[in-house]
PDB file with SEQRES, HELIX, SHEET and CRYST1 records, atoms N, CA, C and O in Angstrom:
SEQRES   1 A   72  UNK UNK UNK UNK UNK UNK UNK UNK UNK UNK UNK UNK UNK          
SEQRES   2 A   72  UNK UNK UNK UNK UNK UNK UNK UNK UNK UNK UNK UNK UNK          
SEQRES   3 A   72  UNK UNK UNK UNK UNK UNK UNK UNK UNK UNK UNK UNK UNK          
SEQRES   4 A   72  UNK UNK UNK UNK UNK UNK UNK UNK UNK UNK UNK UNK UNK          
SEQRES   5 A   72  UNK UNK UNK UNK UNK UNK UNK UNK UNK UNK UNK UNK UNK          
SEQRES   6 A   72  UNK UNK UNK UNK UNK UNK UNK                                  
HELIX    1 AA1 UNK A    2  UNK A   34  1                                  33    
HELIX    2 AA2 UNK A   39  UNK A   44  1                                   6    
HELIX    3 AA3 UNK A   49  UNK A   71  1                                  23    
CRYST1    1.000    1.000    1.000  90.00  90.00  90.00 P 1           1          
ATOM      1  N   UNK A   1      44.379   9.476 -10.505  1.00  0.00           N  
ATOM      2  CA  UNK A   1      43.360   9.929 -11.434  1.00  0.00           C  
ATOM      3  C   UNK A   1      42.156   8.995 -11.409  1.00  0.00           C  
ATOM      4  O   UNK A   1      41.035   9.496 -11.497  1.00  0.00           O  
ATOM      5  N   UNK A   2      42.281   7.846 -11.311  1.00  0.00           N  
ATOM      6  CA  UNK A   2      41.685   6.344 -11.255  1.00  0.00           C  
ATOM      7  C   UNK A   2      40.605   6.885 -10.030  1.00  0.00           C  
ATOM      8  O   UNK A   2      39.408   6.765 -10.291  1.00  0.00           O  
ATOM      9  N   UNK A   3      40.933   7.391  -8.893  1.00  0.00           N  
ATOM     10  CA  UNK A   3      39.914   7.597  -8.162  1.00  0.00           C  
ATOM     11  C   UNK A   3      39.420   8.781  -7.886  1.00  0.00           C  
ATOM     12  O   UNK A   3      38.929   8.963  -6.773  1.00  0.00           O  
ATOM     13  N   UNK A   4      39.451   9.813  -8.837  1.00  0.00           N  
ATOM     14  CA  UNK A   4      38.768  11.140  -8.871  1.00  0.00           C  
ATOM     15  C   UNK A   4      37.885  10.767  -9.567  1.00  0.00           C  
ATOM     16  O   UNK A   4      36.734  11.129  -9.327  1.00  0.00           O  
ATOM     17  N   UNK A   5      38.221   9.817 -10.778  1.00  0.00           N  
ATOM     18  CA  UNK A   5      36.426   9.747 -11.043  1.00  0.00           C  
ATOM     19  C   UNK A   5      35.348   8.692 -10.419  1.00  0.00           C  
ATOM     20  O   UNK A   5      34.122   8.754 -10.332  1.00  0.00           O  
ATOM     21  N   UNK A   6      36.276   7.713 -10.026  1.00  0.00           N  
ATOM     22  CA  UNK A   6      35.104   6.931  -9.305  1.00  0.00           C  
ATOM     23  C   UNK A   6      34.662   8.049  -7.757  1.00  0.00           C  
ATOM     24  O   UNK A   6      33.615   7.687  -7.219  1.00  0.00           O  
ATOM     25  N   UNK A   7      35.198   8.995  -7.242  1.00  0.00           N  
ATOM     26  CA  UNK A   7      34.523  10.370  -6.449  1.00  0.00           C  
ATOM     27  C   UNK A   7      33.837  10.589  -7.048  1.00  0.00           C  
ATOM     28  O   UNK A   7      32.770  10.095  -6.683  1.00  0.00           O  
ATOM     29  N   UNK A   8      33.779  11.081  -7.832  1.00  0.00           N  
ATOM     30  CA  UNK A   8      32.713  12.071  -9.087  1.00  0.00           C  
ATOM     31  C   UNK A   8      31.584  10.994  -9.405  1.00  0.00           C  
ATOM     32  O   UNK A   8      30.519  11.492  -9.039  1.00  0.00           O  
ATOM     33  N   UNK A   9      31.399   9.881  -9.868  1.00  0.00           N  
ATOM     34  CA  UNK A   9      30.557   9.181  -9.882  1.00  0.00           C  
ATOM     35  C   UNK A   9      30.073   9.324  -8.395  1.00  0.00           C  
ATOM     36  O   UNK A   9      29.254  10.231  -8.547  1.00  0.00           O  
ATOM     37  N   UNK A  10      30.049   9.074  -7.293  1.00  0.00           N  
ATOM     38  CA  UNK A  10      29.967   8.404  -5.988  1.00  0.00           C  
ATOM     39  C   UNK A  10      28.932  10.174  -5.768  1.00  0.00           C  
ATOM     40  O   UNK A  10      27.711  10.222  -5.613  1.00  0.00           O  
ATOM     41  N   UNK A  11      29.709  11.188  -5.813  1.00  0.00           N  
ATOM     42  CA  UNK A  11      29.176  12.418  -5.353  1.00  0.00           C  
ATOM     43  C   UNK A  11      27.663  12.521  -6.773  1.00  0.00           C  
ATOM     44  O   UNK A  11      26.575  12.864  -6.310  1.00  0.00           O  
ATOM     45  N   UNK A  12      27.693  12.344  -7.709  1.00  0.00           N  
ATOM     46  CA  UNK A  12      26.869  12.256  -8.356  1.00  0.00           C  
ATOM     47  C   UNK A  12      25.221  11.350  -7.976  1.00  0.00           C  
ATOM     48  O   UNK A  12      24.051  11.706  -7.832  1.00  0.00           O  
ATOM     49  N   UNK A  13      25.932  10.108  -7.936  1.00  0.00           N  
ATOM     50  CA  UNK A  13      25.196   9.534  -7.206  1.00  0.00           C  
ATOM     51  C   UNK A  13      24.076  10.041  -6.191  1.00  0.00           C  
ATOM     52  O   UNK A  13      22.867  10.270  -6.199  1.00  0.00           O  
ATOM     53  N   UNK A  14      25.045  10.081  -5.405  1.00  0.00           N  
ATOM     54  CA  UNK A  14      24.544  11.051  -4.192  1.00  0.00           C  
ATOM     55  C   UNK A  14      23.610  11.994  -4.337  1.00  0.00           C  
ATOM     56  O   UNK A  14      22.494  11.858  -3.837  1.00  0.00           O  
ATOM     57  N   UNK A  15      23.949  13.018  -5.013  1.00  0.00           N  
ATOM     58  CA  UNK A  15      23.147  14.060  -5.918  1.00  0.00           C  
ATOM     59  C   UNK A  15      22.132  14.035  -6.322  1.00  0.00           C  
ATOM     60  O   UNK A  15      21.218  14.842  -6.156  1.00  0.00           O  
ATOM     61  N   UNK A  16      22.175  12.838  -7.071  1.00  0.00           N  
ATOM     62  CA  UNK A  16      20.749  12.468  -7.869  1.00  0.00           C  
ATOM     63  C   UNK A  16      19.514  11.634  -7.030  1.00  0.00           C  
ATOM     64  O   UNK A  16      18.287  11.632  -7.131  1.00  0.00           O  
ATOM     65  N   UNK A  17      20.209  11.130  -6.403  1.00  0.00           N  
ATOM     66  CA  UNK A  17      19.513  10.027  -4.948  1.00  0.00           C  
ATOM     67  C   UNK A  17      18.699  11.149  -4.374  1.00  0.00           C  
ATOM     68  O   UNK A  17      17.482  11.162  -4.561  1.00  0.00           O  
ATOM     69  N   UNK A  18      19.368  12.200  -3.608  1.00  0.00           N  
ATOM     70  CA  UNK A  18      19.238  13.169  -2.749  1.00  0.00           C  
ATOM     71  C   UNK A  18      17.913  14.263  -3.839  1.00  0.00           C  
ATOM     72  O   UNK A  18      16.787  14.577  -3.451  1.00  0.00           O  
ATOM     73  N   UNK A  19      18.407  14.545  -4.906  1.00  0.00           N  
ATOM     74  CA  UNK A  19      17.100  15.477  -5.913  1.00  0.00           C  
ATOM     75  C   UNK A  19      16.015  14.125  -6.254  1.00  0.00           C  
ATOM     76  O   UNK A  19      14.825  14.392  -6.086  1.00  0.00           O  
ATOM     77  N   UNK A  20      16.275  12.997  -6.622  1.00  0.00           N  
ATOM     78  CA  UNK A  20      14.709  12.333  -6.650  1.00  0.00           C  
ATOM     79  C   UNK A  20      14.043  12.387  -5.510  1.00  0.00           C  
ATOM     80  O   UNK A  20      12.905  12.853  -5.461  1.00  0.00           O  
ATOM     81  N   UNK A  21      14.792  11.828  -4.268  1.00  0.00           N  
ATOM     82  CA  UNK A  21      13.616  12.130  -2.989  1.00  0.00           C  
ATOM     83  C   UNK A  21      13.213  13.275  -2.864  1.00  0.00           C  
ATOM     84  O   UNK A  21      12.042  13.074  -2.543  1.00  0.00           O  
ATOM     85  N   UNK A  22      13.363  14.457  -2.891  1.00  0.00           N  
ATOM     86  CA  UNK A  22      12.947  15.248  -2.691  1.00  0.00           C  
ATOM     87  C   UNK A  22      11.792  15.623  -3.983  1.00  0.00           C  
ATOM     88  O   UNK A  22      10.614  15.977  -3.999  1.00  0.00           O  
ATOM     89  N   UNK A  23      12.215  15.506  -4.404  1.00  0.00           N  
ATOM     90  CA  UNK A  23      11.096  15.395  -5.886  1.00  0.00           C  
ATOM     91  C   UNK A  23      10.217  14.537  -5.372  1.00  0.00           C  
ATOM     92  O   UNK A  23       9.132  15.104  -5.498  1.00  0.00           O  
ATOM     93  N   UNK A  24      10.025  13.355  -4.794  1.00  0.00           N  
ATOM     94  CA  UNK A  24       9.048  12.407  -4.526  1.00  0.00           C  
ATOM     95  C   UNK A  24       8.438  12.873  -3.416  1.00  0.00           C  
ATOM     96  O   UNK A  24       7.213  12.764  -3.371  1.00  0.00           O  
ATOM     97  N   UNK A  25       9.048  13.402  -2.447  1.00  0.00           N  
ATOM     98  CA  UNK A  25       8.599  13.969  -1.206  1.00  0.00           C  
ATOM     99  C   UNK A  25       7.408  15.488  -1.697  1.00  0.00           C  
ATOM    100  O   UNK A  25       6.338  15.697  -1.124  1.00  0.00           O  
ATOM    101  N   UNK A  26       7.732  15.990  -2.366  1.00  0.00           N  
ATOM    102  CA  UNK A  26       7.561  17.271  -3.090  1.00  0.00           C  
ATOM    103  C   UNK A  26       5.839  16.864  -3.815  1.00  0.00           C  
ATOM    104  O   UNK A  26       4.676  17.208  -3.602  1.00  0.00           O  
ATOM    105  N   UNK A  27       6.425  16.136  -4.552  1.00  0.00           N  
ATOM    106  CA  UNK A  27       4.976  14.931  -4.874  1.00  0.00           C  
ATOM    107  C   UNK A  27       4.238  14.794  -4.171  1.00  0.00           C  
ATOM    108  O   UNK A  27       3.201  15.436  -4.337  1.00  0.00           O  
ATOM    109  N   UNK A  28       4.337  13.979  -3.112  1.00  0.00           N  
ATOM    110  CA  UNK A  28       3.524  13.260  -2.171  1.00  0.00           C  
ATOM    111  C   UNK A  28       2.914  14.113  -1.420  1.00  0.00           C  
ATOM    112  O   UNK A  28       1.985  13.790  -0.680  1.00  0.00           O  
ATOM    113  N   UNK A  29       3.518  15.675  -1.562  1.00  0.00           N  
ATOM    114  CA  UNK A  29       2.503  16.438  -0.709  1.00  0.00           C  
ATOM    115  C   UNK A  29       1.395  17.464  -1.450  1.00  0.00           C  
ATOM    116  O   UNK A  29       0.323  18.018  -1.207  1.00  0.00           O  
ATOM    117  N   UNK A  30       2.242  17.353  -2.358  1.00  0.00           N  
ATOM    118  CA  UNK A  30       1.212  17.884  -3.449  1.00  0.00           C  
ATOM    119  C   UNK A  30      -0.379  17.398  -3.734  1.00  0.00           C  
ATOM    120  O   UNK A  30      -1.421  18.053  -3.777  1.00  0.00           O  
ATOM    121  N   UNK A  31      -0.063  15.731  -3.937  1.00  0.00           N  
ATOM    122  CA  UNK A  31      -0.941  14.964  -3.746  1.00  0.00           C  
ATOM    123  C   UNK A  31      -1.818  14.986  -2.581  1.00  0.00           C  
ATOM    124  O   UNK A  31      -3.040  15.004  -2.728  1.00  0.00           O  
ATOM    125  N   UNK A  32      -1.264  14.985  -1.432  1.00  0.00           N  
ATOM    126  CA  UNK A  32      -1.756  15.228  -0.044  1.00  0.00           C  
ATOM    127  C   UNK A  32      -2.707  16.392   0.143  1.00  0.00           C  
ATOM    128  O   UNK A  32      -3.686  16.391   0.889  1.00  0.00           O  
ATOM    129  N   UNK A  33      -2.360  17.229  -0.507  1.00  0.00           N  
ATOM    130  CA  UNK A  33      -3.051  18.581  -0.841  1.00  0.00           C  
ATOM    131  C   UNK A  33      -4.239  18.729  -1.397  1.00  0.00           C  
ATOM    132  O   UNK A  33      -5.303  19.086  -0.891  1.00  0.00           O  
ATOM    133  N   UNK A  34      -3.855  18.288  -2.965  1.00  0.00           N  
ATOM    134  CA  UNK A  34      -5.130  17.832  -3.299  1.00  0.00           C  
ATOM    135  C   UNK A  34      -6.119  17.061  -3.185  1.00  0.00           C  
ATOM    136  O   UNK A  34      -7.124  17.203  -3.880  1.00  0.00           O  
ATOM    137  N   UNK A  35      -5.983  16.084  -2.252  1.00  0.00           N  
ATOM    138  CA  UNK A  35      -6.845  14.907  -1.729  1.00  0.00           C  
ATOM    139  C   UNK A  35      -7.456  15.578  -0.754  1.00  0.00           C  
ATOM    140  O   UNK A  35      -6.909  16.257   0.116  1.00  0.00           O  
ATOM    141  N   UNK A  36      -9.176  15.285  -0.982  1.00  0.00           N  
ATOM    142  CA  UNK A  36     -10.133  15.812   0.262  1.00  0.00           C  
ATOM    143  C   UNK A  36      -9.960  15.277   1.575  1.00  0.00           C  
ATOM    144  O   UNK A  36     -10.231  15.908   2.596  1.00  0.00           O  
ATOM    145  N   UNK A  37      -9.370  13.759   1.541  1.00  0.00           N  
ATOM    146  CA  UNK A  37      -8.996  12.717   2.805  1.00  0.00           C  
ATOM    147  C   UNK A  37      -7.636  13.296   3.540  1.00  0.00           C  
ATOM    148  O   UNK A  37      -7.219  14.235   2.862  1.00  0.00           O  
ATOM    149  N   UNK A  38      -7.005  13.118   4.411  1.00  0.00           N  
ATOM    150  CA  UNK A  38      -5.409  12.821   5.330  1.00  0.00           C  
ATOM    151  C   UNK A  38      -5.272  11.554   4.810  1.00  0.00           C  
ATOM    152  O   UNK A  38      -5.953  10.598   5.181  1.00  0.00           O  
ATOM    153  N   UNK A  39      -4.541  11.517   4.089  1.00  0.00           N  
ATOM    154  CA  UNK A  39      -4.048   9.781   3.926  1.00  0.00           C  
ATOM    155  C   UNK A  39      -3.264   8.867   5.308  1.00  0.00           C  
ATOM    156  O   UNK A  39      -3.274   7.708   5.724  1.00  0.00           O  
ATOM    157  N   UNK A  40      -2.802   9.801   5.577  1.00  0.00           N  
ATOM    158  CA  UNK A  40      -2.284   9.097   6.570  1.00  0.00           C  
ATOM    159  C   UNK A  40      -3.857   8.966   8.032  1.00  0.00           C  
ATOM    160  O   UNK A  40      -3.867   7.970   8.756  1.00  0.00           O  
ATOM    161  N   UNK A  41      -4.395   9.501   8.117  1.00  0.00           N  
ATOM    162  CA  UNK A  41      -5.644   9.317   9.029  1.00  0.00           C  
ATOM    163  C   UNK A  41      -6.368   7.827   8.309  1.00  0.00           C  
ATOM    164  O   UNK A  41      -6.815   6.850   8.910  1.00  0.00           O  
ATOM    165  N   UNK A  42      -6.294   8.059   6.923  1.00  0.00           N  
ATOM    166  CA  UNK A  42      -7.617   7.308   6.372  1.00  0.00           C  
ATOM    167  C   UNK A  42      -6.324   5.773   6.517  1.00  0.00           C  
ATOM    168  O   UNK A  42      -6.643   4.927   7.352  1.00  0.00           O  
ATOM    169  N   UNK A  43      -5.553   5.627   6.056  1.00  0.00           N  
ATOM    170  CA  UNK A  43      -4.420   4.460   6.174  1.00  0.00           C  
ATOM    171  C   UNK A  43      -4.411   3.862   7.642  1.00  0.00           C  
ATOM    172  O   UNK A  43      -4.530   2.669   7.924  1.00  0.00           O  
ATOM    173  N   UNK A  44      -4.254   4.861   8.475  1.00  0.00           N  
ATOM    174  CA  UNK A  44      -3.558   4.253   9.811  1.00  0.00           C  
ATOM    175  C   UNK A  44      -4.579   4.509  10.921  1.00  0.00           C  
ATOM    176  O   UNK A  44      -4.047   3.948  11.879  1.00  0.00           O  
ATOM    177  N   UNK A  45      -5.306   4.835  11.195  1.00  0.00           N  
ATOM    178  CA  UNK A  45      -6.597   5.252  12.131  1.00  0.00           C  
ATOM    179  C   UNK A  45      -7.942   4.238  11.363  1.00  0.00           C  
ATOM    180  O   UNK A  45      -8.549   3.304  11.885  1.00  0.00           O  
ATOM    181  N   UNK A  46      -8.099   4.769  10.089  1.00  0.00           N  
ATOM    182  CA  UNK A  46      -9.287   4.102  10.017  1.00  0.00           C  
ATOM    183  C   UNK A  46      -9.136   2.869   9.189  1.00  0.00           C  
ATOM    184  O   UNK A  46     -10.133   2.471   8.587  1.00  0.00           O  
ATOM    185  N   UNK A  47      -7.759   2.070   9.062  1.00  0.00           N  
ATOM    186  CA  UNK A  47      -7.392   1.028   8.242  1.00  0.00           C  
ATOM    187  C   UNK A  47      -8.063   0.801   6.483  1.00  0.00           C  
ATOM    188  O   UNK A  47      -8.967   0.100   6.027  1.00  0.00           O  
ATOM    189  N   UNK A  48      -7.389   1.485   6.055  1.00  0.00           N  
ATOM    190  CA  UNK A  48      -8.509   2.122   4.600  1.00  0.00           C  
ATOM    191  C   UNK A  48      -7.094   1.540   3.686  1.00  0.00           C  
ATOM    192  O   UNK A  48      -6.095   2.090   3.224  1.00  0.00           O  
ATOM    193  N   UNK A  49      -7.692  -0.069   3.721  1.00  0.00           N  
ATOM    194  CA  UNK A  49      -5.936  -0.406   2.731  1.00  0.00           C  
ATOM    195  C   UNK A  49      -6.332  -0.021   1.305  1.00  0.00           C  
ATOM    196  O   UNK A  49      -5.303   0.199   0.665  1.00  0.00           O  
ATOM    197  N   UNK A  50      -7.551   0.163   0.485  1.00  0.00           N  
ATOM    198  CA  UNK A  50      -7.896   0.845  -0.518  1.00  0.00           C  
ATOM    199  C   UNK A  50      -6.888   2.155  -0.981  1.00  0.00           C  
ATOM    200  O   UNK A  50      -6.200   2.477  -1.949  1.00  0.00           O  
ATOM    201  N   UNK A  51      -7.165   2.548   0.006  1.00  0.00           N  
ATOM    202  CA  UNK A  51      -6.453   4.053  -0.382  1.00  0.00           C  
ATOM    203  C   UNK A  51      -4.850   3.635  -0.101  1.00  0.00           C  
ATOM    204  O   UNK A  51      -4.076   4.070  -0.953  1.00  0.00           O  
ATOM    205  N   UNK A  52      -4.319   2.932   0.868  1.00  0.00           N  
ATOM    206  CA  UNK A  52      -2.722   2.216   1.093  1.00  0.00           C  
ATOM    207  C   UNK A  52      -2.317   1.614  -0.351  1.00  0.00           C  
ATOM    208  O   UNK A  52      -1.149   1.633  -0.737  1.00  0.00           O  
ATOM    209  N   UNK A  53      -3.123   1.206  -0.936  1.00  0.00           N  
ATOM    210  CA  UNK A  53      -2.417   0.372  -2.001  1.00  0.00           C  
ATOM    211  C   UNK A  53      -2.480   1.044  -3.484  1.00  0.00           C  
ATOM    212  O   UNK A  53      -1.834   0.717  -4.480  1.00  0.00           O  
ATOM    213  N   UNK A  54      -3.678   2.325  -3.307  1.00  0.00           N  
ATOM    214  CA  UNK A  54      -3.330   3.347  -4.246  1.00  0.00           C  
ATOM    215  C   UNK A  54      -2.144   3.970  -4.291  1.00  0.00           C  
ATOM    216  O   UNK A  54      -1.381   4.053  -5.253  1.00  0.00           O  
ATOM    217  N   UNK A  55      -1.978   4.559  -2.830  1.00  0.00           N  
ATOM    218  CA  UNK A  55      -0.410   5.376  -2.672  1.00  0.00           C  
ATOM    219  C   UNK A  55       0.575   4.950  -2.562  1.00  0.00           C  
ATOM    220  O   UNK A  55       1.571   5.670  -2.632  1.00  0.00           O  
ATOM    221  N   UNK A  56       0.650   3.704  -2.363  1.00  0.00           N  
ATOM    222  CA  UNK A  56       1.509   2.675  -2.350  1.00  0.00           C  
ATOM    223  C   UNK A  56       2.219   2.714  -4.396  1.00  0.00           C  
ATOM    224  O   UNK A  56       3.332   2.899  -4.887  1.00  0.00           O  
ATOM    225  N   UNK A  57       0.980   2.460  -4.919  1.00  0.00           N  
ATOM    226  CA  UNK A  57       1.030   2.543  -6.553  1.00  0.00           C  
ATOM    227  C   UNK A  57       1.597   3.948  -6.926  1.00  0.00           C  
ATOM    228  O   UNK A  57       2.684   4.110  -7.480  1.00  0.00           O  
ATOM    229  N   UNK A  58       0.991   4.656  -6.667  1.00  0.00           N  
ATOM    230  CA  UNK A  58       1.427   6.333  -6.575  1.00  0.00           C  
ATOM    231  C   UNK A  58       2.987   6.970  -6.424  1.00  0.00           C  
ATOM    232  O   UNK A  58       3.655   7.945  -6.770  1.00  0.00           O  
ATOM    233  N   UNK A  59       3.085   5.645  -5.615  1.00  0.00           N  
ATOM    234  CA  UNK A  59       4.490   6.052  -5.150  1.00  0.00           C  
ATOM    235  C   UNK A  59       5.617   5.652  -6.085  1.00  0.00           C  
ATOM    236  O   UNK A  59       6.396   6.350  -6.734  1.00  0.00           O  
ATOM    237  N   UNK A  60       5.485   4.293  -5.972  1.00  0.00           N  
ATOM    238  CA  UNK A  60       6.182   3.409  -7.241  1.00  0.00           C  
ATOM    239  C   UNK A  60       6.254   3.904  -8.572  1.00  0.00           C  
ATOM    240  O   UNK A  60       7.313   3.899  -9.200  1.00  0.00           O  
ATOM    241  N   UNK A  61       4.860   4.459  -9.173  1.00  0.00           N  
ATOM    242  CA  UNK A  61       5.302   5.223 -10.473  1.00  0.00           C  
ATOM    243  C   UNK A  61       5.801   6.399 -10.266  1.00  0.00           C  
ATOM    244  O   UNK A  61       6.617   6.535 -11.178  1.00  0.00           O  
ATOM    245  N   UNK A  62       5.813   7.477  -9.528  1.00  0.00           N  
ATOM    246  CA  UNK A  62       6.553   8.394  -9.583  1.00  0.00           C  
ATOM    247  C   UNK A  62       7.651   8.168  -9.518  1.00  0.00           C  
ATOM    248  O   UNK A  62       8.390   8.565 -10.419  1.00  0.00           O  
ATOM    249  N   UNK A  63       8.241   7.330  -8.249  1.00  0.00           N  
ATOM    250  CA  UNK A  63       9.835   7.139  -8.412  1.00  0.00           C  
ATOM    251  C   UNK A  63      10.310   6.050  -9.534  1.00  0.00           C  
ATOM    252  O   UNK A  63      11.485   5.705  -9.414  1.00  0.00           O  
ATOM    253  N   UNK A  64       9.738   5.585 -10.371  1.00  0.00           N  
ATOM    254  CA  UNK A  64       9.784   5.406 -11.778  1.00  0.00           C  
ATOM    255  C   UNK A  64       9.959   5.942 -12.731  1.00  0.00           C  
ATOM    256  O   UNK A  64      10.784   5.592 -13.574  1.00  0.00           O  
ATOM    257  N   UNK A  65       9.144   7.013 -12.817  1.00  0.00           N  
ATOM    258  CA  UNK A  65       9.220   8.559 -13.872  1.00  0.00           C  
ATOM    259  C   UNK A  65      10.437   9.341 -13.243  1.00  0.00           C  
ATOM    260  O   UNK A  65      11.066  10.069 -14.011  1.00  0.00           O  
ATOM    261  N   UNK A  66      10.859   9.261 -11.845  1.00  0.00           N  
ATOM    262  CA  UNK A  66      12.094  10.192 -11.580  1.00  0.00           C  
ATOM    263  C   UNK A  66      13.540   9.241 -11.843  1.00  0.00           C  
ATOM    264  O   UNK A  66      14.523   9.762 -12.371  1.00  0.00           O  
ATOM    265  N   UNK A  67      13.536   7.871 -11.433  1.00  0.00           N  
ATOM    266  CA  UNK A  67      14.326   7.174 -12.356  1.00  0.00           C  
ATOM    267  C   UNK A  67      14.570   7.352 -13.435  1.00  0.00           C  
ATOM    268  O   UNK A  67      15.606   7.874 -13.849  1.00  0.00           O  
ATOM    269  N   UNK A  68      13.657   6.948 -14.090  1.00  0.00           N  
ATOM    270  CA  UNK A  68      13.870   7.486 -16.000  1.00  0.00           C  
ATOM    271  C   UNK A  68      14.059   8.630 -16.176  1.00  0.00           C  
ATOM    272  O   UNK A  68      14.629   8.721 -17.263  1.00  0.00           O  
ATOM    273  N   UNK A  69      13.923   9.558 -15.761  1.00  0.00           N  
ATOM    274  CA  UNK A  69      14.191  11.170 -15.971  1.00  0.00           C  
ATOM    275  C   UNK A  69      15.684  11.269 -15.713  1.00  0.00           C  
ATOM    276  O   UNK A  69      16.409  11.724 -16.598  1.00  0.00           O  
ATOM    277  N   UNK A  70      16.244  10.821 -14.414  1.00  0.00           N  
ATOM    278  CA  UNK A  70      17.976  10.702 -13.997  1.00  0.00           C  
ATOM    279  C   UNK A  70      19.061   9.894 -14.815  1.00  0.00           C  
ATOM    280  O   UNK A  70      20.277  10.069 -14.896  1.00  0.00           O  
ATOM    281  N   UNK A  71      18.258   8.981 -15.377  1.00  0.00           N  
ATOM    282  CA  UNK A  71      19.442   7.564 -15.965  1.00  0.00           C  
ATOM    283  C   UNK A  71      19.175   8.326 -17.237  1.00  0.00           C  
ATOM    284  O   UNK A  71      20.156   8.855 -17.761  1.00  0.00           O  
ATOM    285  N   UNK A  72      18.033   8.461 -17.798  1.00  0.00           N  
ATOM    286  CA  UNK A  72      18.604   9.433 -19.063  1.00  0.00           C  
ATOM    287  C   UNK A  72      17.796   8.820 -20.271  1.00  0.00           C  
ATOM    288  O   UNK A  72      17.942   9.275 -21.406  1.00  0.00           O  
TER     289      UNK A  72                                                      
END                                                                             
C-alpha cells in the first residue's frame, strides 16, 4: 500500500510538470505573436540582450504564476 501512493504522487508529479510546460510553451508563443519583432532573430542574429533579459524575466514570472497555481 506504502508504494501505491508514493506512484500516485510520482505520476502526479509528472502530470503537473508535463501541464506547466506546456502552459509556458503555450505562453511564449502567444507572446511571440503578439510581438512586432522574432525574438529569437532579434536575441540571436542581431544580439539584442535588451529584449534576452526581458524574456528571460517573462519567463521566470510565468513559470512562477504556474507554480503557484499547481502547489495550491
Amino acid at each position: 500500500m506504502e508504494n501505491i501512493i508514493h506512484l500516485k504522487s510520482v505520476v502526479d508529479s509528472i502530470l503537473f510538470s508535463f501541464i506547466g510546460i506546456c502552459i509556458l510553451v503555450v505562453s511564449f508563443v502567444i507572446i511571440e505573436k503578439i510581438t512586432p519583432e522574432n525574438i529569437y532573430k532579434q536575441v540571436v542574429d542581431k544580439n539584442n540582450m535588451a529584449i534576452a533579459i526581458i524574456f528571460a524575466a517573462f519567463i521566470i514570472a510565468i513559470a512562477i504564476i504556474i507554480s503557484s497555481a499547481i502547489h495550491g
